[in-house]
């Protein structure tokens, strides 16, 4: 080893020892005849001292060191006169007797410090430098610890970690596939897996009754803060179980991670029906760190001559506690925020519960005091509260009000990143109607089992068939989702039929799985956690990028290595493919 200790290891117990450290120069300071240098590695930071009176040449060599030079130093551990209690090595420093430059460095394009001056795109281009900063490095250490605890917990319950293929068959599972041409099979393509779904089900058919994998998945879809084209799942499957078994085991995994990684004991994991989540929060992943539940007003406000309410399918609102003091300017700003294309609201109706007890609304022309008192009763307002109301088609207006609720919750400081509110959402619809294709699609995936009591409705009332499906939500983020699977050929064929597959198409796409079901497939089900999302919640981040070593940007590009990129004509010829790029 080139070093005897790391830069975060030494303390007062090492006084008098001669040690060798290796690391990067964080910064240096000249004070009279003395130069102080901070040397850093991933374990911490240690202060070095070079003195003219002791060795003038050595001190002069130290003065020539720039930021991020890689150095090796030997010296004696001495006690600092001005101790730094903020770092583990703050009671000592090293009086340097030998200095070797292992590698010089150009001036970095941004400060390698916790609070950097580098913008996001610049730091992405030099990600290897960004990874030297404590916040990013600590996120990856956190990710490592979580992965170890996941394996420990699942191994303790007899789960077996099995790797599944990365080059697979393209199948319609929801998002677009990334495809890979095959040189040995011209004109044919592999796909990168959106998930190991069919393989983990085949493992259940094979008798591996408890499988897991921390696995890379790939989806060619539009990106946002909690999406990347390649992401990591904690993928799990079990045989001979019920939904209740899965909820209990993976609630246990979540508790284990919070206990052993964050030192927190979680409270209850409430359970909520999908229908109630949409009715009360307008989202299938509600943030329950705060209340502000929806109040539906159709029975209260319709029939008074106000066309916006009278013509709406749903009139619904929230009580923004303590916000009656919002100025007209603030409400107008909030209204414009709601009208942005991302949300698409056409307007915002409000009513204040004033300190004198009166209720004043933006539509007083249509509603008298007695009628506004009914609004107050419906929302259970108190003096100082502000009612905010939207009207329109049910699905659309619920989604819009969900955005408003989250925005108000953020403005009121109710979305505390140090508070954790887990929630199971159950009984999702099995199918959802797609207006573009004019047919039903699986809300989760085509292998999800319907509730046994709802199977008969597949032919008569498909939109009301419930799935044996469940999601784990924490702080308004979907952390994991899964279902009890279909495990017999007849029901799987019926499911494909209702998804618009002909028998021939179903056999071509999924014949391997349906054939397997004829050789004794056990009842089975599973769940997949979004490992990146879960880690970002533990780290208190809004984006998953900084818990991934080398993430892509919003365009799906790695700007550090400039990927994706074109390939040489010789490779294209070997693959027997040509490209025609249309920008329209």
Coordinates of C-alpha atoms in Angstrom, one line a residue, residues 125-353:
X125 CA -19.8 16.7 -18.4
X126 CA -17.1 16.2 -15.7
X127 CA -19.0 13.7 -13.6
X128 CA -15.8 12.1 -12.5
X129 CA -15.0 15.3 -10.8
X130 CA -18.5 15.8 -9.4
X131 CA -18.2 12.4 -7.8
X132 CA -15.3 13.7 -5.7
X133 CA -17.7 16.1 -3.8
X134 CA -18.9 14.9 -0.4
X135 CA -22.7 15.1 -1.2
X136 CA -22.5 13.0 -4.3
X137 CA -20.0 10.5 -2.8
X138 CA -22.2 10.2 0.3
X139 CA -25.2 9.4 -1.8
X140 CA -23.4 6.5 -3.4
X141 CA -22.1 5.2 0.0
X142 CA -25.7 5.4 1.1
X143 CA -26.8 3.4 -2.0
X144 CA -24.2 0.8 -1.2
X145 CA -25.3 0.4 2.4
X146 CA -28.9 0.0 1.3
X147 CA -28.0 -2.7 -1.2
X148 CA -26.1 -4.6 1.4
X149 CA -29.1 -4.4 3.9
X150 CA -31.5 -5.5 1.1
X151 CA -29.4 -8.6 0.4
X152 CA -29.1 -9.3 4.1
X153 CA -32.8 -9.1 4.8
X154 CA -33.9 -11.1 1.8
X155 CA -31.2 -13.8 2.3
X156 CA -32.5 -14.2 5.8
X157 CA -35.9 -15.1 4.4
X158 CA -34.5 -17.7 2.0
X159 CA -34.6 -15.6 -1.2
X160 CA -32.2 -16.6 -3.9
X161 CA -30.5 -13.9 -6.0
X162 CA -30.7 -15.0 -9.7
X163 CA -29.4 -13.0 -12.7
X164 CA -31.7 -12.9 -15.7
X165 CA -30.8 -12.1 -19.3
X166 CA -30.2 -8.5 -20.6
X167 CA -30.7 -9.4 -24.2
X168 CA -34.3 -10.6 -24.5
X169 CA -37.3 -10.6 -26.8
X170 CA -39.2 -7.3 -27.5
X171 CA -42.7 -7.6 -26.0
X172 CA -45.4 -5.0 -25.5
X173 CA -45.3 -4.2 -21.7
X174 CA -46.2 -0.5 -21.7
X175 CA -43.1 1.7 -22.4
X176 CA -41.0 1.6 -25.5
X177 CA -38.2 -1.0 -25.7
X178 CA -34.6 -0.2 -26.4
X179 CA -33.6 -2.6 -29.2
X180 CA -30.2 -4.1 -30.1
X181 CA -29.5 -5.5 -33.6
X182 CA -28.1 -9.0 -33.9
X183 CA -25.1 -9.4 -36.2
X184 CA -25.5 -13.2 -36.3
X185 CA -29.2 -12.9 -37.1
X186 CA -29.5 -10.1 -39.7
X187 CA -32.7 -8.2 -39.6
X188 CA -33.6 -9.4 -36.1
X189 CA -33.3 -7.6 -32.8
X190 CA -32.9 -8.1 -29.1
X191 CA -34.6 -5.8 -26.6
X192 CA -33.2 -4.6 -23.3
X193 CA -35.6 -5.6 -20.5
X194 CA -38.1 -3.2 -19.2
X195 CA -38.2 -5.6 -16.2
X196 CA -37.4 -9.3 -15.7
X197 CA -41.1 -9.9 -15.4
X198 CA -41.5 -13.0 -17.6
X199 CA -38.2 -14.5 -16.4
X200 CA -39.1 -14.2 -12.7
X201 CA -42.4 -15.9 -13.4
X202 CA -40.5 -18.7 -15.3
X203 CA -38.3 -19.1 -12.2
X204 CA -41.5 -19.7 -10.2
X205 CA -42.5 -22.4 -12.7
X206 CA -39.0 -23.8 -12.2
X207 CA -39.5 -24.2 -8.4
X208 CA -37.4 -21.3 -7.2
X209 CA -40.1 -20.1 -4.8
X210 CA -38.3 -17.0 -3.5
X211 CA -36.3 -15.0 -6.0
X212 CA -34.8 -11.5 -5.9
X213 CA -32.4 -9.4 -8.0
X214 CA -31.0 -5.9 -7.8
X215 CA -31.3 -5.4 -11.5
X216 CA -30.9 -2.9 -14.3
X217 CA -34.0 -2.2 -16.4
X218 CA -34.4 -0.1 -19.5
X219 CA -37.3 2.0 -20.8
X220 CA -37.3 4.4 -23.8
X221 CA -39.7 7.0 -22.4
X222 CA -39.7 10.7 -21.7
X223 CA -37.5 11.6 -18.7
X224 CA -38.2 13.6 -15.6
X225 CA -36.6 14.0 -12.1
X226 CA -37.5 10.5 -11.0
X227 CA -37.0 8.7 -14.4
X228 CA -33.9 7.6 -16.3
X229 CA -33.7 5.5 -19.4
X230 CA -31.8 2.9 -17.4
X231 CA -32.7 2.4 -13.8
X232 CA -32.4 -0.2 -11.0
X233 CA -35.1 -2.3 -9.4
X234 CA -35.2 -4.5 -6.3
X235 CA -37.0 -7.3 -8.2
X236 CA -38.8 -10.0 -6.2
X237 CA -41.1 -12.9 -6.8
X238 CA -42.6 -15.6 -4.5
X239 CA -44.7 -18.8 -4.9
X240 CA -47.5 -20.2 -2.8
X241 CA -48.3 -16.8 -1.3
X242 CA -51.2 -14.4 -1.0
X243 CA -51.2 -10.6 -1.4
X244 CA -51.1 -10.3 2.4
X245 CA -47.8 -12.3 2.6
X246 CA -46.2 -9.9 0.1
X247 CA -47.4 -6.8 1.8
X248 CA -46.1 -8.0 5.2
X249 CA -42.7 -9.2 3.9
X250 CA -41.9 -6.0 1.9
X251 CA -43.3 -3.7 4.6
X252 CA -40.7 -5.6 6.7
X253 CA -38.0 -4.8 4.2
X254 CA -38.9 -1.2 4.2
X255 CA -38.8 -1.1 8.0
X256 CA -35.5 -2.9 8.0
X257 CA -33.9 -0.3 5.7
X258 CA -35.2 2.7 7.7
X259 CA -34.0 1.1 10.9
X260 CA -30.6 -0.1 9.8
X261 CA -29.6 2.7 7.4
X262 CA -31.4 5.8 8.8
X263 CA -31.9 4.7 12.4
X264 CA -35.6 5.4 12.2
X265 CA -38.6 3.3 13.3
X266 CA -41.5 3.8 11.0
X267 CA -45.1 3.9 12.2
X268 CA -48.1 2.3 10.6
X269 CA -48.3 1.5 6.9
X270 CA -52.0 2.5 6.2
X271 CA -53.8 0.8 3.4
X272 CA -56.0 2.7 0.9
X273 CA -58.1 1.6 -2.0
X274 CA -57.1 3.1 -5.3
X275 CA -60.6 4.5 -5.7
X276 CA -60.3 6.4 -2.4
X277 CA -56.8 7.6 -3.3
X278 CA -58.2 9.2 -6.5
X279 CA -61.3 10.6 -4.7
X280 CA -59.4 12.1 -1.8
X281 CA -56.1 13.1 -3.3
X282 CA -56.5 12.9 -7.1
X283 CA -53.4 10.6 -7.3
X284 CA -52.6 6.9 -7.0
X285 CA -49.5 7.9 -5.1
X286 CA -50.8 10.5 -2.5
X287 CA -48.5 12.4 -0.2
X288 CA -50.0 11.7 3.2
X289 CA -47.5 13.7 5.2
X290 CA -50.3 16.3 5.4
X291 CA -54.1 16.3 5.2
X292 CA -55.8 18.7 2.9
X293 CA -58.1 16.0 1.4
X294 CA -60.4 16.8 -1.5
X295 CA -64.0 17.8 -0.8
X296 CA -66.5 17.2 -3.5
X297 CA -69.1 19.9 -3.9
X298 CA -71.6 18.9 -6.6
X299 CA -74.5 18.7 -4.2
X300 CA -73.6 22.0 -2.6
X301 CA -72.8 24.3 -5.5
X302 CA -74.8 23.2 -8.5
X303 CA -78.1 24.8 -9.7
X304 CA -77.3 28.3 -8.7
X305 CA -76.8 29.7 -12.2
X306 CA -73.0 29.6 -12.2
X307 CA -72.3 27.9 -15.5
X308 CA -68.7 26.8 -14.7
X309 CA -70.1 24.7 -11.8
X310 CA -73.4 23.7 -13.3
X311 CA -71.7 22.4 -16.5
X312 CA -68.9 20.6 -14.7
X313 CA -68.8 16.8 -14.2
X314 CA -67.0 17.4 -10.9
X315 CA -66.6 20.4 -8.6
X316 CA -64.0 19.8 -6.0
X317 CA -61.7 21.7 -3.7
X318 CA -59.3 21.9 -0.8
X319 CA -59.0 23.8 2.4
X320 CA -55.7 25.7 2.6
X321 CA -55.5 26.1 6.3
X322 CA -54.4 29.6 7.4
X323 CA -54.1 31.0 3.9
X324 CA -57.0 33.5 4.0
X325 CA -54.4 36.2 4.3
X326 CA -53.2 35.6 0.7
X327 CA -53.4 38.8 -1.3
X328 CA -55.2 39.1 -4.6
X329 CA -51.8 39.2 -6.2
X330 CA -50.8 35.9 -4.6
X331 CA -54.0 34.3 -5.7
X332 CA -53.7 35.6 -9.2
X333 CA -50.1 34.2 -9.3
X334 CA -51.4 30.8 -8.1
X335 CA -54.1 30.9 -10.7
X336 CA -51.6 31.6 -13.5
X337 CA -49.4 28.7 -12.1
X338 CA -52.4 26.4 -12.5
X339 CA -53.0 27.6 -16.1
X340 CA -49.6 26.5 -17.2
X341 CA -49.7 23.9 -20.0
X342 CA -48.3 21.2 -17.7
X343 CA -51.4 21.5 -15.5
X344 CA -54.0 23.0 -17.9
X345 CA -56.5 24.4 -15.5
X346 CA -58.8 27.1 -16.9
X347 CA -59.3 29.0 -13.7
X348 CA -59.4 28.9 -9.9
X349 CA -62.4 29.8 -7.6
X350 CA -61.7 30.8 -4.0
X351 CA -63.4 31.7 -0.8
X352 CA -61.9 33.2 2.4
X353 CA -63.1 32.5 5.9

